[in-house]
C-alpha atoms as a printed R data frame, in Angstrom:
   type eleno elety resid chain resno       x       y       z
1  ATOM     1    CA   MET     A     1 -11.331 -14.719  -8.878
2  ATOM     2    CA   GLN     A     2  -7.664 -15.554  -9.484
3  ATOM     3    CA   ASP     A     3  -7.218 -12.218 -11.261
4  ATOM     4    CA   ARG     A     4  -8.551 -10.399  -8.211
5  ATOM     5    CA   ILE     A     5  -6.233 -12.359  -5.937
6  ATOM     6    CA   ARG     A     6  -3.295 -11.474  -8.182
7  ATOM     7    CA   GLN     A     7  -4.287  -7.797  -8.057
8  ATOM     8    CA   MET     A     8  -4.545  -7.921  -4.268
9  ATOM     9    CA   ASP     A     9  -1.108  -9.521  -4.079
10 ATOM    10    CA   GLN     A    10   0.282  -6.731  -6.262
11 ATOM    11    CA   SER     A    11  -1.391  -4.097  -4.085
12 ATOM    12    CA   ARG     A    12   0.015  -5.734  -0.956
13 ATOM    13    CA   ASP     A    13   3.487  -5.837  -2.505
14 ATOM    14    CA   ARG     A    14   3.273  -2.128  -3.403
15 ATOM    15    CA   LEU     A    15   2.180  -1.317   0.145
16 ATOM    16    CA   ASN     A    16   5.041  -3.330   1.625
17 ATOM    17    CA   ASN     A    17   7.501  -1.643  -0.730
18 ATOM    18    CA   ARG     A    18   6.262   1.842   0.202
19 ATOM    19    CA   MET     A    19   6.448   1.014   3.899
20 ATOM    20    CA   GLN     A    20  10.000  -0.263   3.482
21 ATOM    21    CA   GLN     A    21  10.999   2.971   1.744
22 ATOM    22    CA   LEU     A    22   9.537   4.958   4.643
23 ATOM    23    CA   ASP     A    23  11.322   2.751   7.181
24 ATOM    24    CA   ASP     A    24  14.599   3.160   5.296
25 ATOM    25    CA   GLU     A    25  14.284   6.943   5.319
26 ATOM    26    CA   LEU     A    26  13.430   6.987   9.031
27 ATOM    27    CA   ALA     A    27  16.452   4.797   9.803
28 ATOM    28    CA   LYS     A    28  18.874   7.322   8.332
29 ATOM    29    CA   PRO     A    29  20.979   9.366  10.753
30 ATOM    30    CA   GLU     A    30  19.377  12.548   9.403
31 ATOM    31    CA   PRO     A    31  16.048  11.698   7.749
32 ATOM    32    CA   ASP     A    32  14.772  14.154   5.148
33 ATOM    33    CA   ARG     A    33  11.396  15.548   6.237
34 ATOM    34    CA   GLN     A    34  10.234  16.048   2.667
35 ATOM    35    CA   ARG     A    35  11.102  12.466   1.722
36 ATOM    36    CA   ILE     A    36   9.303  11.202   4.834
37 ATOM    37    CA   ARG     A    37   6.228  13.167   3.815
38 ATOM    38    CA   GLU     A    38   6.402  11.786   0.270
39 ATOM    39    CA   HIS     A    39   6.829   8.211   1.478
40 ATOM    40    CA   ALA     A    40   3.995   8.576   3.997
41 ATOM    41    CA   THR     A    41   1.705   9.864   1.233
42 ATOM    42    CA   GLU     A    42   2.625   6.877  -0.939
43 ATOM    43    CA   VAL     A    43   1.957   4.501   1.966
44 ATOM    44    CA   GLU     A    44  -1.454   6.090   2.417
45 ATOM    45    CA   LYS     A    45  -2.293   5.736  -1.282
46 ATOM    46    CA   ALA     A    46  -1.134   2.115  -1.361
47 ATOM    47    CA   THR     A    47  -3.144   1.347   1.781
48 ATOM    48    CA   LYS     A    48  -6.296   2.830   0.302
49 ATOM    49    CA   GLU     A    49  -5.792   0.857  -2.920
50 ATOM    50    CA   TRP     A    50  -5.391  -2.403  -0.986
51 ATOM    51    CA   GLN     A    51  -8.420  -1.654   1.199
52 ATOM    52    CA   LYS     A    52 -10.546  -0.922  -1.861
53 ATOM    53    CA   ARG     A    53  -9.542  -4.194  -3.508
54 ATOM    54    CA   TYR     A    54 -10.132  -6.087  -0.259
55 ATOM    55    CA   ARG     A    55 -13.632  -4.616   0.152
56 ATOM    56    CA   ASN     A    56 -14.500  -5.307  -3.473
57 ATOM    57    CA   MET     A    57 -13.381  -8.912  -3.233
58 ATOM    58    CA   GLY     A    58 -15.296  -9.400  -0.002
59 ATOM    59    CA   SER     A    59 -18.376  -7.871  -1.551
60 ATOM    60    CA   ASP     A    60 -18.101 -10.115  -4.607
61 ATOM    61    CA   MET     A    61 -17.823 -13.132  -2.330
62 ATOM    62    CA   GLY     A    62 -20.798 -11.962  -0.264
63 ATOM    63    CA   ILE     A    63 -18.847 -11.790   2.987
64 ATOM    64    CA   GLN     A    64 -18.887  -8.020   3.496
65 ATOM    65    CA   PRO     A    65 -21.828  -5.611   3.561
């Protein structure tokens, strides 16, 4: 179980990092549309990874259908 928690922490950290990159780009005086698109795609991927790990852990613990 500790390995799964560690993996979830890593996924959460990646998601936070990707969101920070997107925020940084949006805060620029002239944000680059292509970079925003790339960062948003990375946020989406990181979110899906975290959600998958969360569902799997919940399933293993018997707390999610």
